[in-house]
Tab-separated table of C-alpha atoms and ligand atoms in Angstrom:
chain	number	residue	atom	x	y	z
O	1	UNK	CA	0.000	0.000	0.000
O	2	UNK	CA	0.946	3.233	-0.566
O	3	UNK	CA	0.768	6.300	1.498
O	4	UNK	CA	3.029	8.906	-0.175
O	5	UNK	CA	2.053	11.746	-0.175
O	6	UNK	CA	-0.045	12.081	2.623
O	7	UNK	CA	1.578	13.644	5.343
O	8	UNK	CA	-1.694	14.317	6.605
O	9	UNK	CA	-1.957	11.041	8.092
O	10	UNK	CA	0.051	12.193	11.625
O	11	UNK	CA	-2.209	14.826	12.106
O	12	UNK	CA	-4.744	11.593	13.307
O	13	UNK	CA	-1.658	11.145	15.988
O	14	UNK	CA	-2.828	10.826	19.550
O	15	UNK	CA	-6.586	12.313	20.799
O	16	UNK	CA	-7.209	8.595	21.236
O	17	UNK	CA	-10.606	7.911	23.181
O	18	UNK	CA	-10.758	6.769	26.949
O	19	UNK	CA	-13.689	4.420	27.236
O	20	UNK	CA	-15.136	3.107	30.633
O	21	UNK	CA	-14.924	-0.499	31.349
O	22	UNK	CA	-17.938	-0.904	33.058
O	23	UNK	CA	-18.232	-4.444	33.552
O	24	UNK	CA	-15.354	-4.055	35.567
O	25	UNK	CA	-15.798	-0.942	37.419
O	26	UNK	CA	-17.239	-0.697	40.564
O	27	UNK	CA	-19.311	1.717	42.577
O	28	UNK	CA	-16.281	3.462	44.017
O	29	UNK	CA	-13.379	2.441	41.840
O	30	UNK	CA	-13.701	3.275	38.206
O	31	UNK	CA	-12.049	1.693	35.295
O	32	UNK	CA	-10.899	3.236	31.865
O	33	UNK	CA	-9.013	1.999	29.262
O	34	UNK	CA	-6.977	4.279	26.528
O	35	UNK	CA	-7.876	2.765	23.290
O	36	UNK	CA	-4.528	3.746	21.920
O	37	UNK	CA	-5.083	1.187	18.447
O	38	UNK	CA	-7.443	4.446	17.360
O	39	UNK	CA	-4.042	5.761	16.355
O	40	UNK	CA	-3.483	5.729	12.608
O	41	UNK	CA	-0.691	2.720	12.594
O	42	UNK	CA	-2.795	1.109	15.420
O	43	UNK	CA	-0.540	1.332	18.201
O	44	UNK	CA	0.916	3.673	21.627
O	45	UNK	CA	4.161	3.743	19.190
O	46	UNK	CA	2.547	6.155	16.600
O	47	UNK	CA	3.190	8.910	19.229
O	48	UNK	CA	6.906	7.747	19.577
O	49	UNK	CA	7.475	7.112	16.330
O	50	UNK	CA	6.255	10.390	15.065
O	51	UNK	CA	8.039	12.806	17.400
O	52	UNK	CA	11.369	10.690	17.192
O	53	UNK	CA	11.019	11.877	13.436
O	54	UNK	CA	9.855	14.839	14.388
O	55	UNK	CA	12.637	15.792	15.955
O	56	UNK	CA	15.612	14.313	13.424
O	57	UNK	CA	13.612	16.177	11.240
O	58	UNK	CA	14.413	19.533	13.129
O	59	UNK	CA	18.303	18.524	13.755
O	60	UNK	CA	18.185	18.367	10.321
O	61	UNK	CA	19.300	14.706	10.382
O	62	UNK	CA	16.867	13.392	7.828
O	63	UNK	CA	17.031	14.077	4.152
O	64	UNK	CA	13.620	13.349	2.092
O	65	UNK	CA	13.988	10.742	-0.895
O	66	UNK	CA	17.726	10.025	0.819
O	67	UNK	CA	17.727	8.754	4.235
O	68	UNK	CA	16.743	5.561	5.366
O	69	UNK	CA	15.550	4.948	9.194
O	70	UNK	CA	16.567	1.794	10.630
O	71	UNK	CA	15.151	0.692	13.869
O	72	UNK	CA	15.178	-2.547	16.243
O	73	UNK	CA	11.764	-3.091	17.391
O	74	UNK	CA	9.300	-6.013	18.657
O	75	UNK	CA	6.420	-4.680	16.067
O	76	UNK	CA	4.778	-1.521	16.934
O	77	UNK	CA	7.310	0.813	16.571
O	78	UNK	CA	8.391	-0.772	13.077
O	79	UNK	CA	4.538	-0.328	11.946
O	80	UNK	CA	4.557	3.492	13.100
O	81	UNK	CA	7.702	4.296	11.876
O	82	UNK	CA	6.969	2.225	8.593
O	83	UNK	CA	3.696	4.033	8.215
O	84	UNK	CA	4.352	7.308	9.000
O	85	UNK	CA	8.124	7.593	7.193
O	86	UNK	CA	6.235	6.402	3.734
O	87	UNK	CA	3.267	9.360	4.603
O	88	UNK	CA	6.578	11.721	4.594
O	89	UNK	CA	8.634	10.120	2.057
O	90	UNK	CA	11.587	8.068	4.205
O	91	UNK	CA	12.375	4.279	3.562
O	92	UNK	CA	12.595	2.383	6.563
O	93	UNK	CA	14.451	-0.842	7.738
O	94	UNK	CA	13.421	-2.863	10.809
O	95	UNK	CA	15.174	-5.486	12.834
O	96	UNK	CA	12.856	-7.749	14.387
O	97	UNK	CA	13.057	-10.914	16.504
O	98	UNK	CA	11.607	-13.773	14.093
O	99	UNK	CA	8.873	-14.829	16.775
O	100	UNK	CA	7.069	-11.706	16.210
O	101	UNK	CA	3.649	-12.715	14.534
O	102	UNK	CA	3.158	-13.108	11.247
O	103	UNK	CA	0.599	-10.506	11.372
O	104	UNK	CA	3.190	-8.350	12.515
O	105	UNK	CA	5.681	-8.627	9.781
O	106	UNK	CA	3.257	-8.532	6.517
O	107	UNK	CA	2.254	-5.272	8.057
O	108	UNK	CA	5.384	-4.088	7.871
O	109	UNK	CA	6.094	-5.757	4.419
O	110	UNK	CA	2.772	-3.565	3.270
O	111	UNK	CA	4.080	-0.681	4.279
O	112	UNK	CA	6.973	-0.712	2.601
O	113	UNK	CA	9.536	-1.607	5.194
O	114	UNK	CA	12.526	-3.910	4.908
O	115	UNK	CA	12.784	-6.839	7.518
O	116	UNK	CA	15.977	-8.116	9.000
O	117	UNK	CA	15.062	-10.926	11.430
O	118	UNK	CA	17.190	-12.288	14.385
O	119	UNK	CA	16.566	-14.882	16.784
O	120	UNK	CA	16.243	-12.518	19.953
O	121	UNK	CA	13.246	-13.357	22.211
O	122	UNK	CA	9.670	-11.299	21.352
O	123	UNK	CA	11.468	-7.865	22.358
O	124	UNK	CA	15.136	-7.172	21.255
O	125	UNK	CA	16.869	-7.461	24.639
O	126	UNK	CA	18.778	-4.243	26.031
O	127	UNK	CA	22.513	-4.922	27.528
O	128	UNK	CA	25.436	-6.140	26.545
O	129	UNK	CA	25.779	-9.319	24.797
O	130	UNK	CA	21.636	-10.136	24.298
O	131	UNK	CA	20.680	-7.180	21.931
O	132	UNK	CA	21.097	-8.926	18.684
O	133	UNK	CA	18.368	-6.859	17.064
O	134	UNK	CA	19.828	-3.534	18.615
O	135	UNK	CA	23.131	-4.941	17.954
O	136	UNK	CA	22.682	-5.497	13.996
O	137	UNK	CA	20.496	-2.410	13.865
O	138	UNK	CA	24.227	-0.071	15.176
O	139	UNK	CA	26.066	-2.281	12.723
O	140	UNK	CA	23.929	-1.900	9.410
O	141	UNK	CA	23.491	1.893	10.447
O	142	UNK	CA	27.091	2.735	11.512
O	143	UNK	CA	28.968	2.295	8.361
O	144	UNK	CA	26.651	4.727	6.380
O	145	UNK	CA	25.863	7.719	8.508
O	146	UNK	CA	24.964	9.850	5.552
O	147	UNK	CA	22.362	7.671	4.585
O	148	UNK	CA	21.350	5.562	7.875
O	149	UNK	CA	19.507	7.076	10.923
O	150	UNK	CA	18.611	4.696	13.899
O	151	UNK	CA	16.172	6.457	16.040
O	152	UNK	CA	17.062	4.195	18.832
O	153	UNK	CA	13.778	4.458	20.958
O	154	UNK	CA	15.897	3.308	24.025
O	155	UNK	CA	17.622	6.455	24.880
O	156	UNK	CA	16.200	8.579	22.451
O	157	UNK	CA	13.868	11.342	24.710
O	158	UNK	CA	11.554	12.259	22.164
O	159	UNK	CA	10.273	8.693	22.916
O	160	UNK	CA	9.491	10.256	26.810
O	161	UNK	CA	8.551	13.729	25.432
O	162	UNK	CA	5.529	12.181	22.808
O	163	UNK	CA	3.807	10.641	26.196
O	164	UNK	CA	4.694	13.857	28.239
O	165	UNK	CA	3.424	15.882	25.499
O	166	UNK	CA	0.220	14.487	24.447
O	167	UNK	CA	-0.977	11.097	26.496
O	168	UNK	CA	-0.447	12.738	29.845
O	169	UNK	CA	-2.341	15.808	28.883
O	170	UNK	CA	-5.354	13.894	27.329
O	171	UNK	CA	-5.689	11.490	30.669
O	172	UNK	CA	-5.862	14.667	32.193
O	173	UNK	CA	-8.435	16.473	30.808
O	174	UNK	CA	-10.519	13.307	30.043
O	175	UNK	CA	-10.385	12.296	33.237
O	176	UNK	CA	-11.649	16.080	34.384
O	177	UNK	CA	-8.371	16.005	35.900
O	178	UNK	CA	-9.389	13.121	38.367
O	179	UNK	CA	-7.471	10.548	37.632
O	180	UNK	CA	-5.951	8.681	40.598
O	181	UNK	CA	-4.176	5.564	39.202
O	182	UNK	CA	-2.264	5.265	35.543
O	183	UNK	CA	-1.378	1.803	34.922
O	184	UNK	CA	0.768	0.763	31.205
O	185	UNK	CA	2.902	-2.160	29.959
O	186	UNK	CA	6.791	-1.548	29.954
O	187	UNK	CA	8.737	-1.831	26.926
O	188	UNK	CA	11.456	1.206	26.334
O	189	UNK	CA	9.715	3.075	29.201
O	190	UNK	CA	8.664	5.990	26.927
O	191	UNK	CA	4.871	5.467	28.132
O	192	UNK	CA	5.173	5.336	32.017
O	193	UNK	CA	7.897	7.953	32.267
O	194	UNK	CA	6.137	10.426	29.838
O	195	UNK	CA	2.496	9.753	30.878
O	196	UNK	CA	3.623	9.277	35.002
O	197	UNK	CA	5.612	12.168	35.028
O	198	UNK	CA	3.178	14.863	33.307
O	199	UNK	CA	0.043	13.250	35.944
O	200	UNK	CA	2.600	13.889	39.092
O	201	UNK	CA	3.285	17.367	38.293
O	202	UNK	CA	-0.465	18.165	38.052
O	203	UNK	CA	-1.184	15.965	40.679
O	204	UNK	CA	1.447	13.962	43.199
O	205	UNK	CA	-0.536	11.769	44.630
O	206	UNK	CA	-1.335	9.925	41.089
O	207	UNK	CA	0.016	6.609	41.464
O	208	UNK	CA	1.988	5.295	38.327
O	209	UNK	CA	2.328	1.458	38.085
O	210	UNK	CA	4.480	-0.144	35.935
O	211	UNK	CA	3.802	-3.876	34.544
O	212	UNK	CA	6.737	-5.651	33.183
O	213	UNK	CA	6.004	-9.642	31.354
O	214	UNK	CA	6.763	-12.697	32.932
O	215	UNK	CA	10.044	-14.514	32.279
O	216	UNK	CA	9.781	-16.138	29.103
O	217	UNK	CA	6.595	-14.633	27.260
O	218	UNK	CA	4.663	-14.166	24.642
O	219	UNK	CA	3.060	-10.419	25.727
O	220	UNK	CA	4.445	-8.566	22.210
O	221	UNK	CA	6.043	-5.263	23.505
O	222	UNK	CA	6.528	-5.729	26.766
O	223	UNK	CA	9.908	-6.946	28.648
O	224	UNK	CA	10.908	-8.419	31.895
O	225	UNK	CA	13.363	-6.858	33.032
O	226	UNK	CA	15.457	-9.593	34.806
O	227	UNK	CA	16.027	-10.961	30.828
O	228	UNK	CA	16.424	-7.443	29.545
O	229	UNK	CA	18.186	-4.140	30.580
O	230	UNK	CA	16.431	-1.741	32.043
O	231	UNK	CA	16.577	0.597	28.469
O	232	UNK	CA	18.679	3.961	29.408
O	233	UNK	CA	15.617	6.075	28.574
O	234	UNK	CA	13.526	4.482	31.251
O	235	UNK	CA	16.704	4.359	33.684
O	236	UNK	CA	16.364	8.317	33.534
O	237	UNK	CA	13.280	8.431	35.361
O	238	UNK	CA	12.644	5.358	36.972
O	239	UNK	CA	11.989	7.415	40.110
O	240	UNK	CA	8.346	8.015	38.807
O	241	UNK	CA	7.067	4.222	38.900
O	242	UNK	CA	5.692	3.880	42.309
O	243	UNK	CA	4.360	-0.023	42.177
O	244	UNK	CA	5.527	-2.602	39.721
O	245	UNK	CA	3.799	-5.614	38.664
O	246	UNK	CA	4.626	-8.721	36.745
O	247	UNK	CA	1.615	-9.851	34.191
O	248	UNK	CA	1.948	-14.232	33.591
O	249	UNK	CA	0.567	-15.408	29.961
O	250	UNK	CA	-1.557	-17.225	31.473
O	251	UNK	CA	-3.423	-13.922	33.407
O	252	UNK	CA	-3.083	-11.629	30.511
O	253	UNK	CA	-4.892	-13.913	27.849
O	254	UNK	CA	-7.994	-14.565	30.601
O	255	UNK	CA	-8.254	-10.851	30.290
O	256	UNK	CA	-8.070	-10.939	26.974
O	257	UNK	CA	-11.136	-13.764	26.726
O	258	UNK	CA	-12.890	-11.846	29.802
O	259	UNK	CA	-12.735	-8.634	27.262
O	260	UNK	CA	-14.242	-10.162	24.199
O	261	UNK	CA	-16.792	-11.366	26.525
O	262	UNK	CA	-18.029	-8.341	28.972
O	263	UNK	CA	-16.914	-5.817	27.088
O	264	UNK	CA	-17.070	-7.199	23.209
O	265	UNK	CA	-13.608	-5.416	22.670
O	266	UNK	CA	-10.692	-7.435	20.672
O	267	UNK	CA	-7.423	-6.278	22.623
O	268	UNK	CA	-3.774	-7.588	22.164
O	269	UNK	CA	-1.618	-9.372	24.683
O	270	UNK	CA	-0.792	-6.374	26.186
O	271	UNK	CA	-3.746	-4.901	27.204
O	272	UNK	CA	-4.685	-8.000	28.395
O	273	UNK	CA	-1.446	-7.611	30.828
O	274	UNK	CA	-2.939	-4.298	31.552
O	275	UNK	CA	-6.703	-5.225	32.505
O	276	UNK	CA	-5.577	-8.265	34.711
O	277	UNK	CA	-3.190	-5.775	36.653
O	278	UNK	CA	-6.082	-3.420	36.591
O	279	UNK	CA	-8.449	-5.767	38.441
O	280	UNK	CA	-6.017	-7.173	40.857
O	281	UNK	CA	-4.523	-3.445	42.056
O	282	UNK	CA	-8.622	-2.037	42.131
O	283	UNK	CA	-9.963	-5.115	44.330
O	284	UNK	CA	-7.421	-3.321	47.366
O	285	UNK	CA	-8.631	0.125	47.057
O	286	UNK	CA	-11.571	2.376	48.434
O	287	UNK	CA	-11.981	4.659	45.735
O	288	UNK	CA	-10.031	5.035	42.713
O	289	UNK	CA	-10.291	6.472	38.857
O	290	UNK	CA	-7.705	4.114	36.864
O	291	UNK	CA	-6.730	4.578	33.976
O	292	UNK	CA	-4.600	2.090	31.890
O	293	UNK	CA	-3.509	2.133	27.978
O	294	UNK	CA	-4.556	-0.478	25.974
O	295	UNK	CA	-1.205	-0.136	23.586
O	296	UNK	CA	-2.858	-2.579	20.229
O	297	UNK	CA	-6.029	-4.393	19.282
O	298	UNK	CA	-6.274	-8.154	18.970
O	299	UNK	CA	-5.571	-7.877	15.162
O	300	UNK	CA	-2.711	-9.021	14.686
O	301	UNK	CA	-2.960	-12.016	17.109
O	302	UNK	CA	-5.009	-13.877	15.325
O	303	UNK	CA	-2.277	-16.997	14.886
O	304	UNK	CA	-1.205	-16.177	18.350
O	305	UNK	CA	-4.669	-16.598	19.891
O	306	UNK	CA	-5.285	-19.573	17.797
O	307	UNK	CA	-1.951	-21.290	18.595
O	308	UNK	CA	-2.391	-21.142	22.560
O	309	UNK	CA	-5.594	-21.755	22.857
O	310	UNK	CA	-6.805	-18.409	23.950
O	311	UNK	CA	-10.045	-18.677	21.671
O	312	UNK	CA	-10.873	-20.433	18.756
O	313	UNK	CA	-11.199	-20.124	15.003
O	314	UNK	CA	-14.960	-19.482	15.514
O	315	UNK	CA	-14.996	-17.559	18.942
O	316	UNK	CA	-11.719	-15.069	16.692
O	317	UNK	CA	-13.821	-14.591	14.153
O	318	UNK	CA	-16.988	-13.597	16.199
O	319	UNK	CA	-15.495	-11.210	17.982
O	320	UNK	CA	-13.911	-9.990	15.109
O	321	UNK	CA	-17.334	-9.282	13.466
O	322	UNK	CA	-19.182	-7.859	16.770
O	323	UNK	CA	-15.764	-5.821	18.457
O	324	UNK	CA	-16.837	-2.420	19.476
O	325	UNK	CA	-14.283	0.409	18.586
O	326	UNK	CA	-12.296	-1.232	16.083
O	327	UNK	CA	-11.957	1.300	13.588
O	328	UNK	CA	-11.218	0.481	10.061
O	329	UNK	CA	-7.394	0.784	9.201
O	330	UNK	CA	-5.699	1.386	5.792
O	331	UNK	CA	-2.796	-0.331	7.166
O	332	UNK	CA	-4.363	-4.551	7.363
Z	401	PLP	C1	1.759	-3.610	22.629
Z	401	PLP	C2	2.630	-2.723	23.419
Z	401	PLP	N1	2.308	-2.447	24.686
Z	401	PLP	C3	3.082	-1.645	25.451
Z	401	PLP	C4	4.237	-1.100	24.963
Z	401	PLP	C5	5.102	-0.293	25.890
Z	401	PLP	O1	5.487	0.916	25.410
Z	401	PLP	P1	6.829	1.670	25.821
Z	401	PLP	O2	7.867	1.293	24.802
Z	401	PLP	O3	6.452	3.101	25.724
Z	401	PLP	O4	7.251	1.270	27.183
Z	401	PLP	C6	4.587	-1.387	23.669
Z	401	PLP	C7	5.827	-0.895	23.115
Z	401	PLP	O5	6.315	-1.331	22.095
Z	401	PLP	C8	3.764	-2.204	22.870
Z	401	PLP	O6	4.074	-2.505	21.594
């Protein structure tokens, strides 16, 4: 597919909608989930992705019809940068562990990206010796500096600024500045620090949790971060994550089951990390407005779902058909 020529597309960046989850909400403690797939490239990473770009743009480090931006990531940030780099006229290279779904990876083939696979677990690992995706990312990219620009959403702080810029302020005002609890999946770090440290500094008591994955799991973007590095952009702020949690497989895809049944809403892994943390940090407090992002839809998990059993062919396709807010994308 094509999208040259329309820059316009990242001006449907961020203003994603906060819905209630009121099957799961309570008298006292109310949930809400950030539908962040309502993003053009269907992910969090659109807001990344375009002010990393954004911002090599104003160093003057990227050349239209010239430069080509490279970039190690687990999916999502490949997609946004694929999408949004052909909108502006950039080719664009990922590195991507090969377990990533096949979803994933004709999505970026469709947009126009290059793939380089390695064998690196579902995230490319952070620290020295594991990063074989970040690793052959730095040594495709170093060679050719004139040509080559790696982002590098691991230290890079226009990852942190996107979230401080626009996600904290939406939660804010569409919360009528009430929120009490944010809750997000971990991956670089660029959501929790962002989005955490904007809510603090309107209100300190707002309590920022951080989920990281199990050992060993199948949650696409997310780490655990006794496998992986804590990335250097996240080590900046770490100070803002009050409570961590650690989201199983096996927790994250009930959610994901209990969402296409109470709430007819097709999520990924991830957000399924997010509601199960959700439920088990609201059944310990009084009163509470919580807020977590939902980073991707259940779209591309189709084989993924299948494979472990989450739901089958039939129940997929069902909620496929009957999902609420699953808006149609140019990018499937
Ligand atoms: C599905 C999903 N959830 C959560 C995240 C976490 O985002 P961050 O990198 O801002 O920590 C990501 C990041 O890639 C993701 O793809």
């Amino acid at each position: 597919m094509t999208l040259v020529g329309r820059p316009d597309v990242v001006e449907q960046i961020g203003q994603t909608p906060l819905v209630e989850l009121g099957s799961f909400s309570t008298e006292n403690v109310k949930l809400y989930a950030k539908l962040e797939w309502h993003n053009p490239f269907g992910s969090v990473k659109d807001r990344a992705a375009y002010w990393m770009i954004k911002h090599a743009e104003r160093m003057g480090t990227l050349k239209k019809d010239k430069s080509i931006i490279i970039e190690p990531s687990s999916g999502n940030t490949g997609i946004a940068l694929a999408g949004i780099s052909s909108a502006l006229g950039y080719k664009v290279e990922i590195v991507i562990p090969e377990k990533v779904s096949e979803e994933t990876k004709n999505i970026l083939r469709n947009l126009g990206a290059i793939i380089h696979e390695t064998s690196d677990d579902l995230c490319p690992r952070v620290g020295a010796g594991t990063d074989q995706s970040i690793a052959l990312a730095k040594a495709i990219s170093k060679p050719r500096p004139d040509i080559y620009y790696m982002p590098n959403q691991y230290d890079n702080d226009a990852n942190f600024l996107s979230h401080y810029e626009s996600t904290g302020p939406e939660i804010w005002e569409q919360t009528d500045e009430t929120v009490t609890h944010f809750v997000t999946g971990c991956g670089t770090g660029g959501t929790i620090t962002g989005t955490g440290t904007f809510l603090k500094e309107k209100n300190r008591d707002i309590r920022v949790i951080a989920i990281q994955a199990q050992k060993n799991h199948l949650l696409q973007g997310l780490r655990n971060f006794e496998e992986s590095a804590i990335p250097e952009l996240f080590k900046r702020r770490l100070g803002v994550v009050d409570e961590w949690m650690t989201a199983t497989n096996k927790d994250s895809f009930e959610a994901v089951r209990q969402l296409v049944e109470k709430e007819t809403m097709l999520v990924g892994p991830s957000s399924g990390s997010v509601m199960t943390s959700m439920l088990k940090m609201a059944h310990d407090l009084d009163h509470g407005i919580v807020v977590g992002i939902f980073a991707d839809d259940g779209r591309k998990f189709r084989s993924l779902y299948l494979r472990e059993k989450i739901l089958t062919a039939q129940e997929y396709d069902k909620a496929l058909k009957s999902a609420k807010y699953l808006p149609n994308v140019a990018y499937l």
